[in-house]
Phi, psi and omega in degrees: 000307163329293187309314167315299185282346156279335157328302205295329161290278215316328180297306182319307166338301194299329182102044130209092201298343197285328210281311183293303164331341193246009223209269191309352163273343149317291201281313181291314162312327178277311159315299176325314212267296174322305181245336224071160208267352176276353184307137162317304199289315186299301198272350175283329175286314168301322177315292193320290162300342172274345169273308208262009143293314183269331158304329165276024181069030158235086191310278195322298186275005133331285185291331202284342168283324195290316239255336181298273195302295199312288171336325189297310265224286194305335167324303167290293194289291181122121214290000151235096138256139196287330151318338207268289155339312195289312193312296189301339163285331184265343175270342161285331146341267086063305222259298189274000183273312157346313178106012169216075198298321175310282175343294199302305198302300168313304164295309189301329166326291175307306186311291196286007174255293176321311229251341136325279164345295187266339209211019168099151178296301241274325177339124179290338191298325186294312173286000174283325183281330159333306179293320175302317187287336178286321173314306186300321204267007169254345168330283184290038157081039196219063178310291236270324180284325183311313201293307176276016170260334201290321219274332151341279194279341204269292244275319176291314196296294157359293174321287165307297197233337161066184181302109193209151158341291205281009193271288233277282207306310175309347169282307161312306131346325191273328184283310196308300199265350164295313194270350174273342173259036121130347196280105200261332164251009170279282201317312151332315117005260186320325184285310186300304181325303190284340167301282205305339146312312170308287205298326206283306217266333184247346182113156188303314209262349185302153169335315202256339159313320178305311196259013149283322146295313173318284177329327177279270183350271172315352165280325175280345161300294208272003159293313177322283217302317178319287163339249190348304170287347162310000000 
């Protein structure tokens, strides 16, 4: 079952979270049947498929599983555990993929003052709810800040973790919210750089290489249109 469920992050890695979703309803079933539904493994295979439902863009039954689980989870485990913490970061995602970045923004907050707490400034789980909150705070229409918390979070990550997923998702981010608060060729900039990293490290066709591109495209639309109308 232990084997299953790393399929299923690996798949996930891989650029195809639904697949990985199909894989943990396997694997939730057999914990179940196998440990029972309060088991640490059992409720980590549910988290688990409910994070890779909002990667695979079904935000909405994402939370309605975190929301589902997470009571189960605090019950069993005890409401500060560090699975408990992970679970409530990932249900904020989850919030904010969702369309409900305020929300989303708060809880994340709360998550990354615990995950300080047990685990160090310097920890990557900290710094990722770090990342989150910047990503929420530009959500919530606050470009110019979100940029400079990413420019933050990036200098650690950097640091810390060297050329990793998530140091490339924070970049991307960083191009992203540079051209929506108006810097359009620095972000541009930024977007190119991190593709090419992106294509080295997850490959040209992956999800996020993809949607790194896409993103320089629109930036580069609104340089044309900038152009033009001067």
């Amino acid at each position: 079952m232990n084997t299953w469920h790393d399929i299923a992050r690996y798949v996930a890695e891989a650029g195809h979270p639904q697949e990985a979703v199909d894989v943990l309803l396997r694997v939730v079933g057999d914990r179940t049947r196998l440990l029972g539904p309060r088991h640490e493994q059992t409720l980590a295979a549910r988290s688990g498929r409910a994070r890779f439902a909002s990667e695979a863009g079904d935000h909405e039954a994402a939370v309605h599983q975190f929301h589902e689980v997470l009571p189960v989870m605090e019950e069993a485990l005890g409401p500060q555990h560090l699975e408990v913490w992970l679970t409530r970061q990932d249900l904020a995602r989850a919030l904010g993929r969702a369309g409900r970045p305020a929300e989303a923004l708060a809880l994340t907050r709360r998550v990354h003052t615990a995950l300080v707490e047990a685990l160090g400034t310097a920890h990557p789980w900290a710094l990722s709810s770090r990342y989150e909150e910047a990503v929420l705070t530009g959500r919530t229409g606050r470009a110019a800040e979100a940029v400079e918390l990413l420019r933050a979070v990036l200098v650690d990550q950097q640091r810390v973790l060297g050329l990793h997923s998530r140091t490339l998702s924070t970049r991307h981010q960083l191009g992203r919210f540079l051209a929506l608060d108006g810097h359009l060729e620095e972000g541009l900039r930024v977007l190119d750089e991190v593709i090419a990293d992106q294509s080295r490290f997850h490959g040209p066709d992956h999800p996020r290489t993809l949607a790194s591109c896409r993103e320089r495209a629109g930036v580069r639309e609104a340089l044309a249109e900038r152009t033009n109308g001067a």
